[in-house]
Coordinates of C-alpha atoms in Angstrom, one line a residue:
Chain X
M4 CA 5.5 19.7 -10.8
A5 CA 7.1 16.5 -9.7
E6 CA 6.4 13.3 -11.7
K7 CA 3.8 11.1 -10.1
R8 CA 4.5 7.4 -9.6
P9 CA 2.0 4.6 -8.8
F10 CA 3.3 3.8 -5.4
D11 CA 2.8 7.5 -4.3
I12 CA -0.9 6.7 -3.7
L13 CA 0.1 3.9 -1.3
N14 CA 2.3 6.4 0.5
N15 CA -0.5 9.0 0.6
A16 CA -2.9 6.3 1.8
L17 CA -0.9 5.3 4.9
N18 CA -3.1 5.3 8.0
S19 CA -6.2 5.7 5.9
N20 CA -8.9 3.3 4.8
V21 CA -8.3 1.3 1.6
L22 CA -10.1 -1.4 -0.3
V23 CA -7.9 -4.2 -1.6
K24 CA -9.1 -6.6 -4.2
L25 CA -7.2 -9.9 -4.2
K26 CA -7.0 -12.7 -6.8
G27 CA -9.8 -15.2 -6.3
D28 CA -12.6 -12.7 -5.6
V29 CA -11.6 -11.9 -2.1
E30 CA -11.5 -8.3 -0.9
V31 CA -10.0 -6.8 2.3
R32 CA -11.0 -3.4 3.7
G33 CA -9.2 -1.6 6.5
V34 CA -6.4 0.9 7.4
L35 CA -3.2 0.7 5.4
A36 CA -0.4 0.4 8.0
S37 CA 2.6 -0.4 5.8
F38 CA 3.7 -1.6 2.4
D39 CA 6.9 -2.5 0.5
V40 CA 8.2 -2.6 -3.1
H41 CA 6.6 -6.0 -3.7
M42 CA 3.2 -4.4 -2.8
N43 CA 3.0 -6.5 0.3
L44 CA 0.5 -4.6 2.4
V45 CA -0.3 -4.6 6.1
I46 CA -4.0 -3.7 6.8
E47 CA -5.2 -3.0 10.3
N48 CA -8.8 -3.4 11.5
G49 CA -9.1 -5.5 8.4
E50 CA -12.4 -7.1 7.2
E51 CA -12.6 -9.8 4.6
I52 CA -15.4 -9.1 2.1
K53 CA -17.0 -11.7 -0.2
N54 CA -19.7 -10.7 -2.7
G55 CA -20.1 -7.3 -1.0
E56 CA -20.6 -8.7 2.5
I57 CA -18.3 -8.8 5.5
K58 CA -17.3 -12.4 5.8
R59 CA -15.2 -11.9 9.0
K60 CA -13.0 -9.5 10.9
L61 CA -9.3 -10.1 10.4
G62 CA -7.8 -7.5 12.6
T63 CA -4.2 -7.0 11.5
V64 CA -3.4 -8.8 8.2
L65 CA -0.4 -9.1 5.9
L66 CA -1.5 -9.3 2.3
R67 CA 1.0 -10.9 -0.1
G68 CA 1.8 -8.5 -3.0
D69 CA 1.5 -10.9 -5.8
T70 CA -2.1 -11.7 -4.9
V71 CA -3.2 -8.0 -5.2
V72 CA -5.4 -7.0 -8.1
F73 CA -6.0 -3.4 -7.0
V74 CA -5.8 -1.0 -4.1
S75 CA -8.3 1.8 -3.8
P76 CA -7.8 4.4 -1.1
A77 CA -11.1 5.7 0.3
T78 CA -9.9 9.3 -0.2
I79 CA -6.6 10.9 -1.2
T80 CA -5.8 14.4 0.1
Chain Z
M10 CA 9.6 6.6 15.1
A11 CA 11.0 3.9 13.0
E12 CA 9.4 3.1 9.6
K13 CA 7.1 0.1 9.7
R14 CA 7.6 -2.7 7.1
P15 CA 5.2 -5.5 6.2
F16 CA 7.4 -8.3 7.5
D17 CA 7.5 -6.7 10.9
I18 CA 4.1 -8.2 11.7
L19 CA 5.5 -11.7 11.0
N20 CA 8.4 -11.0 13.4
N21 CA 5.9 -9.8 16.0
A22 CA 3.7 -12.8 15.5
L23 CA 6.5 -15.4 16.1
N24 CA 5.3 -18.0 18.7
S25 CA 1.8 -16.7 18.4
N26 CA -1.4 -17.9 16.7
V27 CA -1.8 -16.9 13.1
L28 CA -4.4 -17.6 10.4
V29 CA -2.9 -18.2 6.9
K30 CA -5.1 -18.1 3.8
L31 CA -3.5 -20.0 0.9
K32 CA -4.4 -20.0 -2.8
G33 CA -7.2 -22.5 -3.7
D34 CA -9.4 -21.8 -0.7
V35 CA -7.3 -23.6 1.9
E36 CA -6.5 -22.1 5.3
V37 CA -4.0 -23.1 8.0
R38 CA -4.3 -22.0 11.6
G39 CA -1.5 -22.5 14.2
V40 CA 1.6 -21.1 15.9
L41 CA 4.1 -19.2 13.7
A42 CA 7.4 -20.9 14.3
S43 CA 9.6 -19.3 11.6
F44 CA 9.5 -17.5 8.2
D45 CA 11.9 -16.3 5.6
V46 CA 12.0 -13.5 2.9
H47 CA 10.0 -15.6 0.5
M48 CA 7.2 -15.7 3.0
N49 CA 7.8 -19.4 3.5
L50 CA 6.2 -20.1 6.9
V51 CA 6.5 -22.9 9.5
I52 CA 3.3 -23.4 11.5
E53 CA 3.3 -25.6 14.6
N54 CA 0.1 -27.3 15.9
G55 CA -1.3 -26.5 12.5
E56 CA -4.9 -27.2 11.5
E57 CA -6.1 -27.3 7.9
I58 CA -9.4 -25.4 7.6
K59 CA -11.9 -25.7 4.7
N60 CA -15.1 -23.7 4.6
G61 CA -14.6 -22.7 8.2
E62 CA -14.3 -26.2 9.5
I63 CA -11.2 -28.1 10.7
K64 CA -10.4 -30.6 8.0
R65 CA -7.5 -32.3 9.7
K66 CA -4.6 -31.7 12.2
L67 CA -1.3 -31.1 10.4
G68 CA 1.1 -30.7 13.4
T69 CA 4.2 -28.9 12.1
V70 CA 3.8 -27.7 8.5
L71 CA 5.9 -25.7 6.1
L72 CA 3.8 -23.4 3.9
R73 CA 5.4 -22.4 0.6
G74 CA 5.5 -18.6 0.4
D75 CA 4.1 -18.2 -3.1
T76 CA 0.9 -19.9 -2.2
V77 CA 0.2 -17.5 0.6
V78 CA -2.7 -15.0 0.1
F79 CA -2.6 -13.4 3.6
V80 CA -1.3 -14.0 7.1
S81 CA -3.4 -12.7 10.0
P82 CA -1.9 -12.8 13.5
A83 CA -4.6 -13.4 16.2
T84 CA -3.2 -10.4 18.2
I85 CA -0.2 -8.1 17.9
T86 CA 1.3 -6.5 21.0
Chain E
M9 CA 10.9 9.1 -37.5
A10 CA 11.7 7.9 -34.0
E11 CA 11.0 4.2 -33.2
K12 CA 7.7 3.6 -31.4
R13 CA 7.7 1.6 -28.2
P14 CA 4.6 0.0 -26.5
F15 CA 4.9 2.2 -23.3
D16 CA 4.6 5.3 -25.5
I17 CA 0.9 4.9 -25.6
L18 CA 0.7 5.0 -21.8
N19 CA 2.7 8.2 -21.8
N20 CA 0.4 9.7 -24.5
A21 CA -2.6 8.6 -22.5
L22 CA -1.7 10.3 -19.3
N23 CA -4.6 12.4 -18.0
S24 CA -6.9 10.9 -20.5
N25 CA -9.6 8.2 -20.3
V26 CA -8.4 4.6 -20.6
L27 CA -10.1 1.2 -20.4
V28 CA -8.1 -1.5 -18.5
K29 CA -8.9 -5.1 -18.7
L30 CA -7.6 -7.2 -15.8
K31 CA -7.3 -10.9 -15.4
G32 CA -10.5 -12.5 -14.1
D33 CA -13.0 -10.6 -16.2
V34 CA -12.7 -7.3 -14.3
E35 CA -12.4 -4.0 -16.1
V36 CA -11.6 -0.5 -14.8
R37 CA -12.3 2.7 -16.7
G38 CA -11.1 6.1 -15.7
V39 CA -8.3 8.7 -16.1
L40 CA -4.7 7.4 -16.3
A41 CA -2.8 9.4 -13.6
S42 CA 0.5 7.5 -13.6
F43 CA 2.3 4.3 -14.5
D44 CA 5.6 2.6 -14.0
V45 CA 7.8 0.0 -15.9
H46 CA 5.9 -2.9 -14.3
M47 CA 2.7 -1.5 -15.8
N48 CA 1.3 -0.6 -12.4
L49 CA -1.3 2.0 -13.2
V50 CA -3.1 4.7 -11.2
I51 CA -6.5 5.4 -12.4
E52 CA -8.5 8.4 -11.1
N53 CA -12.3 8.6 -11.2
G54 CA -12.1 4.9 -11.7
E55 CA -15.2 2.7 -12.3
E56 CA -15.2 -1.1 -12.0
I57 CA -17.0 -2.7 -14.9
K58 CA -18.3 -6.3 -14.9
N59 CA -20.2 -7.7 -17.9
G60 CA -20.3 -4.2 -19.5
E61 CA -22.1 -2.6 -16.5
I62 CA -20.6 -0.3 -13.8
K63 CA -20.3 -2.4 -10.7
R64 CA -19.1 0.5 -8.5
K65 CA -17.1 3.7 -8.4
L66 CA -13.6 3.3 -7.1
G67 CA -12.3 6.8 -7.2
T68 CA -8.5 6.6 -7.3
V69 CA -7.2 3.1 -7.7
L70 CA -3.8 1.5 -8.1
L71 CA -3.9 -1.5 -10.5
R72 CA -1.1 -4.0 -10.1
G73 CA 0.7 -4.4 -13.4
D74 CA 0.8 -8.2 -13.5
T75 CA -3.0 -8.4 -13.5
V76 CA -3.3 -6.2 -16.6
V77 CA -4.5 -7.9 -19.8
F78 CA -4.7 -4.7 -21.9
V79 CA -4.9 -1.0 -21.7
S80 CA -6.9 0.9 -24.3
P81 CA -6.8 4.7 -24.4
A82 CA -10.1 6.3 -25.5
T83 CA -8.2 8.5 -28.0
I84 CA -4.6 9.1 -28.8
T85 CA -3.6 12.5 -30.3
Chain D
M15 CA 19.7 -20.5 20.6
A16 CA 20.2 -20.4 16.9
E17 CA 17.5 -18.7 14.8
K18 CA 15.1 -21.1 13.2
R19 CA 14.5 -21.1 9.4
P20 CA 11.7 -22.7 7.4
F21 CA 13.9 -25.1 5.6
D22 CA 15.1 -26.6 8.9
I23 CA 12.0 -28.6 9.1
L24 CA 12.8 -30.2 5.7
N25 CA 16.3 -31.0 7.0
N26 CA 14.9 -32.5 10.2
A27 CA 12.4 -34.5 8.2
L28 CA 14.9 -36.3 6.0
N29 CA 14.3 -40.1 5.9
S30 CA 11.0 -39.6 7.7
N31 CA 7.4 -39.6 6.5
V32 CA 6.0 -36.4 5.1
L33 CA 2.6 -35.4 3.6
V34 CA 3.0 -33.0 0.7
K35 CA 0.1 -31.0 -0.7
L36 CA 0.5 -29.9 -4.3
K37 CA -1.5 -27.4 -6.4
G38 CA -4.5 -28.9 -8.0
D39 CA -5.7 -31.0 -5.0
V40 CA -3.1 -33.7 -5.3
E41 CA -1.2 -35.0 -2.3
V42 CA 1.8 -37.3 -2.0
R43 CA 2.8 -39.2 1.1
G44 CA 6.1 -41.0 1.7
V45 CA 9.6 -40.7 3.0
L46 CA 11.5 -37.5 2.3
A47 CA 14.8 -38.5 0.6
S48 CA 16.2 -35.1 -0.5
F49 CA 15.3 -31.5 -1.3
D50 CA 16.9 -28.4 -2.7
V51 CA 16.5 -24.6 -2.3
H52 CA 13.7 -24.5 -4.9
M53 CA 11.8 -26.9 -2.6
N54 CA 12.1 -29.7 -5.2
L55 CA 11.5 -32.8 -3.1
V56 CA 12.3 -36.5 -3.7
I57 CA 9.8 -38.8 -1.9
E58 CA 10.5 -42.5 -1.6
N59 CA 7.7 -45.1 -1.3
G60 CA 5.4 -42.3 -2.4
E61 CA 1.6 -42.7 -2.6
E62 CA -0.6 -40.3 -4.6
I63 CA -3.6 -39.3 -2.5
K64 CA -6.8 -37.9 -3.9
N65 CA -9.8 -36.9 -1.7
G66 CA -8.2 -38.8 1.2
E67 CA -7.8 -42.1 -0.7
I68 CA -4.6 -43.7 -2.1
K69 CA -4.9 -43.3 -5.9
R70 CA -1.8 -45.2 -6.7
K71 CA 1.7 -46.1 -5.5
L72 CA 4.4 -44.0 -7.1
G73 CA 7.6 -45.4 -5.6
T74 CA 10.3 -42.8 -5.9
V75 CA 9.0 -39.5 -7.1
L76 CA 10.5 -36.0 -7.8
L77 CA 8.1 -33.3 -6.9
R78 CA 8.7 -29.9 -8.5
G79 CA 9.1 -27.2 -5.9
D80 CA 6.8 -24.6 -7.5
T81 CA 3.8 -26.9 -7.3
V82 CA 4.2 -27.5 -3.5
V83 CA 1.5 -25.9 -1.3
F84 CA 2.8 -27.3 2.0
V85 CA 5.0 -30.1 3.5
S86 CA 4.0 -31.6 6.8
P87 CA 6.4 -34.0 8.5
A88 CA 4.6 -36.8 10.4
T89 CA 6.7 -36.0 13.5
I90 CA 9.7 -33.8 14.2
T91 CA 12.2 -34.7 16.9
Chain T
M14 CA 21.4 -17.4 -44.9
A15 CA 21.0 -15.5 -41.6
E16 CA 19.6 -17.5 -38.7
K17 CA 15.9 -16.8 -38.1
R18 CA 14.6 -15.8 -34.7
P19 CA 11.0 -15.9 -33.4
F20 CA 10.8 -12.1 -32.9
D21 CA 11.6 -11.6 -36.6
I22 CA 8.0 -12.3 -37.4
L23 CA 6.9 -9.4 -35.2
N24 CA 9.3 -7.1 -36.9
N25 CA 8.1 -8.3 -40.3
A26 CA 4.5 -7.8 -39.2
L27 CA 4.8 -4.2 -38.2
N28 CA 2.0 -2.1 -39.8
S29 CA 0.2 -5.2 -40.9
N30 CA -2.8 -7.1 -39.6
V31 CA -2.2 -9.6 -36.8
L32 CA -4.4 -11.9 -34.8
V33 CA -3.4 -12.1 -31.1
K34 CA -4.7 -14.8 -28.8
L35 CA -4.6 -13.9 -25.1
K36 CA -5.0 -16.1 -22.0
G37 CA -8.6 -16.5 -21.0
D38 CA -10.1 -17.0 -24.5
V39 CA -9.8 -13.4 -25.6
E40 CA -8.5 -12.4 -29.0
V41 CA -7.6 -9.1 -30.5
R42 CA -7.2 -8.4 -34.2
G43 CA -5.7 -5.2 -35.7
V44 CA -2.6 -3.6 -37.0
L45 CA 0.7 -4.2 -35.1
A46 CA 2.1 -0.8 -34.3
S47 CA 5.0 -1.7 -31.9
F48 CA 6.3 -4.4 -29.6
D49 CA 9.1 -4.9 -27.1
V50 CA 11.3 -7.7 -25.8
H51 CA 8.5 -8.7 -23.2
M52 CA 6.1 -9.2 -26.2
N53 CA 4.1 -6.2 -25.1
L54 CA 2.2 -5.3 -28.2
V55 CA 0.5 -2.1 -29.4
I56 CA -2.4 -2.9 -31.8
E57 CA -4.2 -0.1 -33.7
N58 CA -7.7 -0.3 -35.0
G59 CA -8.0 -3.2 -32.6
E60 CA -11.1 -5.4 -32.3
E61 CA -11.8 -7.7 -29.4
I62 CA -13.0 -11.1 -30.5
K63 CA -14.9 -13.6 -28.4
N64 CA -16.0 -16.9 -29.8
G65 CA -15.2 -15.8 -33.3
E66 CA -17.4 -12.6 -33.1
I67 CA -16.4 -9.0 -32.7
K68 CA -17.2 -8.1 -29.2
R69 CA -16.2 -4.4 -29.4
K70 CA -13.8 -2.0 -31.2
L71 CA -10.9 -1.0 -29.0
G72 CA -9.0 1.4 -31.3
T73 CA -5.4 1.6 -30.0
V74 CA -4.7 -1.0 -27.4
L75 CA -1.6 -2.1 -25.4
L76 CA -1.5 -5.8 -24.8
R77 CA 0.6 -7.0 -21.9
G78 CA 3.2 -9.6 -23.1
D79 CA 2.7 -12.2 -20.4
T80 CA -1.0 -12.6 -21.4
V81 CA -0.1 -13.4 -25.0
V82 CA -0.7 -17.0 -26.1
F83 CA 0.2 -16.5 -29.8
V84 CA 0.5 -13.8 -32.5
S85 CA -0.4 -14.7 -36.1
P86 CA 0.4 -12.2 -38.9
A87 CA -2.2 -12.2 -41.6
T88 CA 0.6 -12.4 -44.2
I89 CA 4.4 -12.3 -44.1
T90 CA 6.3 -11.1 -47.1
Chain L
M23 CA 28.2 -41.0 1.7
A24 CA 27.7 -38.1 -0.7
E25 CA 24.7 -35.8 -0.1
K26 CA 21.7 -36.6 -2.3
R27 CA 20.1 -34.0 -4.5
P28 CA 16.6 -34.1 -6.1
F29 CA 18.0 -34.0 -9.7
D30 CA 20.0 -37.1 -9.0
I31 CA 16.9 -39.2 -9.6
L32 CA 16.6 -37.7 -13.1
N33 CA 20.2 -38.6 -13.8
N34 CA 19.6 -42.1 -12.5
A35 CA 16.5 -42.4 -14.6
L36 CA 18.1 -41.6 -18.0
N37 CA 17.1 -44.2 -20.6
S38 CA 14.5 -45.7 -18.3
N39 CA 10.8 -45.4 -18.1
V40 CA 9.3 -42.5 -16.2
L41 CA 5.8 -41.2 -15.5
V42 CA 5.5 -37.4 -15.7
K43 CA 2.4 -35.6 -14.3
L44 CA 1.9 -32.2 -15.9
K45 CA -0.3 -29.3 -14.8
G46 CA -3.8 -29.6 -16.1
D47 CA -4.3 -33.3 -15.5
V48 CA -2.1 -34.5 -18.4
E49 CA 0.4 -37.3 -17.9
V50 CA 3.2 -38.5 -20.2
R51 CA 4.8 -41.9 -19.9
G52 CA 8.0 -43.0 -21.8
V53 CA 11.8 -43.2 -21.7
L54 CA 13.7 -40.2 -20.2
A55 CA 16.2 -39.2 -22.9
S56 CA 17.5 -35.9 -21.5
F57 CA 16.8 -33.1 -19.0
D58 CA 18.2 -29.7 -18.0
V59 CA 18.2 -27.5 -14.9
H60 CA 14.8 -26.0 -15.7
M61 CA 13.4 -29.6 -15.6
N62 CA 12.7 -29.5 -19.3
L63 CA 12.5 -33.2 -20.2
V64 CA 12.7 -35.1 -23.4
I65 CA 10.7 -38.3 -23.4
E66 CA 11.1 -41.0 -26.1
N67 CA 8.3 -43.4 -27.1
G68 CA 6.0 -41.1 -25.2
E69 CA 2.4 -41.7 -24.6
E70 CA -0.1 -39.1 -23.4
I71 CA -2.3 -40.4 -20.6
K72 CA -5.6 -38.9 -19.6
N73 CA -7.7 -40.4 -16.7
G74 CA -5.5 -43.5 -16.7
E75 CA -6.0 -44.3 -20.4
I76 CA -3.6 -43.8 -23.3
K77 CA -4.9 -40.8 -25.3
R78 CA -2.3 -41.0 -28.1
K79 CA 1.3 -41.9 -28.9
L80 CA 3.6 -38.9 -29.0
G81 CA 6.9 -40.5 -29.9
T82 CA 9.6 -38.1 -28.9
V83 CA 8.3 -35.1 -26.9
L84 CA 9.9 -32.1 -25.2
L85 CA 8.1 -31.3 -21.9
R86 CA 8.5 -27.8 -20.7
G87 CA 9.8 -27.8 -17.1
D88 CA 7.5 -25.3 -15.6
T89 CA 4.5 -27.5 -16.4
V90 CA 5.9 -30.5 -14.6
V91 CA 4.1 -31.5 -11.3
F92 CA 6.1 -34.6 -10.7
V93 CA 8.4 -37.2 -12.3
S94 CA 8.3 -40.8 -11.1
P95 CA 10.9 -43.3 -12.4
A96 CA 9.5 -46.8 -12.9
T97 CA 12.5 -48.2 -11.0
I98 CA 15.8 -46.7 -9.6
T99 CA 18.8 -49.0 -9.3
Chain V
M30 CA 29.0 -39.6 -27.3
A31 CA 28.1 -36.0 -26.8
E32 CA 25.6 -35.2 -23.9
K33 CA 22.1 -34.7 -25.1
R34 CA 20.1 -31.6 -24.1
P35 CA 16.3 -31.0 -24.3
F36 CA 16.6 -28.2 -26.8
D37 CA 18.5 -30.4 -29.2
I38 CA 15.2 -31.9 -30.3
L39 CA 13.9 -28.4 -31.3
N40 CA 17.1 -27.9 -33.3
N41 CA 16.6 -31.3 -35.0
A42 CA 13.0 -30.5 -35.7
L43 CA 13.6 -27.3 -37.6
N44 CA 11.7 -27.3 -40.9
S45 CA 9.8 -30.4 -39.9
N46 CA 6.3 -30.9 -38.6
V47 CA 5.7 -30.5 -34.9
L48 CA 2.7 -30.7 -32.6
V49 CA 2.7 -28.1 -29.8
K50 CA 0.3 -28.4 -26.9
L51 CA -0.3 -25.0 -25.2
K52 CA -1.9 -24.3 -21.8
G53 CA -5.7 -24.1 -21.9
D54 CA -6.2 -27.1 -24.1
V55 CA -5.1 -25.5 -27.4
E56 CA -2.8 -27.2 -29.8
V57 CA -1.0 -26.0 -32.9
R58 CA 0.4 -28.2 -35.6
G59 CA 2.8 -27.1 -38.4
V60 CA 6.4 -26.7 -39.5
L61 CA 8.9 -25.4 -36.9
A62 CA 10.6 -22.4 -38.4
S63 CA 12.5 -21.0 -35.4
F64 CA 12.8 -21.0 -31.6
D65 CA 14.7 -19.2 -28.9
V66 CA 15.9 -20.0 -25.3
H67 CA 12.5 -19.0 -23.9
M68 CA 10.9 -21.7 -26.0
N69 CA 9.2 -19.1 -28.1
L70 CA 8.4 -20.9 -31.3
V71 CA 7.5 -19.9 -34.9
I72 CA 5.3 -22.3 -36.7
E73 CA 4.6 -22.1 -40.4
N74 CA 1.5 -23.5 -42.1
G75 CA 0.1 -23.6 -38.6
E76 CA -3.3 -25.1 -37.7
E77 CA -5.1 -24.6 -34.4
I78 CA -6.5 -27.8 -33.1
K79 CA -9.2 -28.1 -30.4
N80 CA -10.5 -31.5 -29.2
G81 CA -8.6 -33.2 -32.0
E82 CA -10.2 -31.2 -34.8
I83 CA -8.7 -28.4 -36.9
K84 CA -10.4 -25.2 -35.6
R85 CA -8.7 -22.9 -38.2
K86 CA -5.6 -22.3 -40.3
L87 CA -3.2 -19.8 -38.7
G88 CA -0.5 -19.7 -41.4
T89 CA 2.6 -18.3 -39.7
V90 CA 2.2 -18.0 -35.9
L91 CA 4.5 -17.0 -33.0
L92 CA 3.8 -19.1 -29.9
R93 CA 4.9 -17.6 -26.6
G94 CA 7.2 -20.0 -24.8
D95 CA 5.6 -19.8 -21.3
T96 CA 2.3 -21.1 -22.7
V97 CA 4.0 -24.2 -24.1
V98 CA 3.2 -27.5 -22.4
F99 CA 5.0 -29.8 -24.8
V100 CA 6.5 -30.0 -28.3
S101 CA 6.4 -33.2 -30.2
P102 CA 8.2 -33.6 -33.5
A103 CA 6.5 -35.8 -36.0
T104 CA 9.8 -37.6 -36.6
I105 CA 13.4 -37.1 -35.6
T106 CA 16.2 -38.4 -37.8

């Protein structure tokens, strides 16, 4: 069995829904379109979430890696 | 198909409207004029937004990359 | 006896339950699936904990290393 | 046409008025006298602004780059 | 006499009790089991302390170096 | 005319009075005795200022560069 | 006359009393026993000070450099 690495789950989550928690209690939900080694993420059909409610629709959005707290794919197959 | 990278959306957004969220609950809206690998951004016709309202017009403004939370282009074609 | 290094406890904790405290008073509990040298962690069956209570189930989640405060394995054998 | 880079607007703003927003809700207004690659800035005839009001006159002041949020030249020609 | 270096006190404190203050007013007390050049620390029989009171027992815990404020060995011989 | 660089004003301010604003609303006033490329500064006859009032006399004090917000020389000749 | 450098004052303060201000309004007072280029400091007979009062005696304590705001030797000869 190949060794697993953290970024594998980003690779597996491409084109799927993810929930991203950012520093400062902001969350963005949408489809992961791309990422790089700095954990910069592009989310499509993104929605900004605050206190569990949709604050606004962002469409495509580039999230800066160093503001990311966690990334949770909706499902991994 | 070429692999997509996060900074592609900045390249595609040049000369278009973007919304930039900065650390400390400040947002700047305007036309993306240039960027570099540190995610330093130049916005033209920039407006500073606080709590959803225009706080003041900034004209041209250089945003320091490490204060960026996210960049959302109005539309990507 | 071989010299012990801090990351050994992550290696020993693979596939076991861990408690991870993140900056900003967030905690995640679940099974450690992978990690890298930046202390990026993948947790499976993850639960987000706030003030000692389960806030929500996250399933698989990638925690960014530089937001980690501590990682505590439930048991080390 | 040459490609534009973010620091070009600092170069163009030399000897002109700029507004600099720093982390922690401090702003400094004055004439940009010099800058370097870290975005360290020297402002002459600088005024410290807090909540839109002049807090005090600083004269010449060296602003450390990593505290800069944005730099906005009054006009670019 | 050999020159003293800060990390010497970590080396001397191995297998002894230490008090570690972390950013965000959290403290951990326990036996120092290992450390590395980033000041990542493994504490065994660790207790999380908040406002001077034991908040919970952590057992073995890996503390991320960049959240450390100070490390104080109970005694150095 | 030689190109000006931000650190020139530190060089010109040696042995003169400077006002240093640090992160966290602390200010130190005194005579600049030395500095290095990290903007670490040694101030002599230093006074700690809080809310515009002298909080205490520090004498000689080494200020760590990455806590500096700005340095303002009293006069530059 | 040899050029002065900021770290000289740490070297001169070895085995003497210093006051160290850390981020987050914590101060430690005691005898400087060692330091390194990261400004990691070992203080002996250290006392933790909060709001001007001794909060507790720490004995020997290793202070992590990147939490240091300033270091002030009691006297330099």
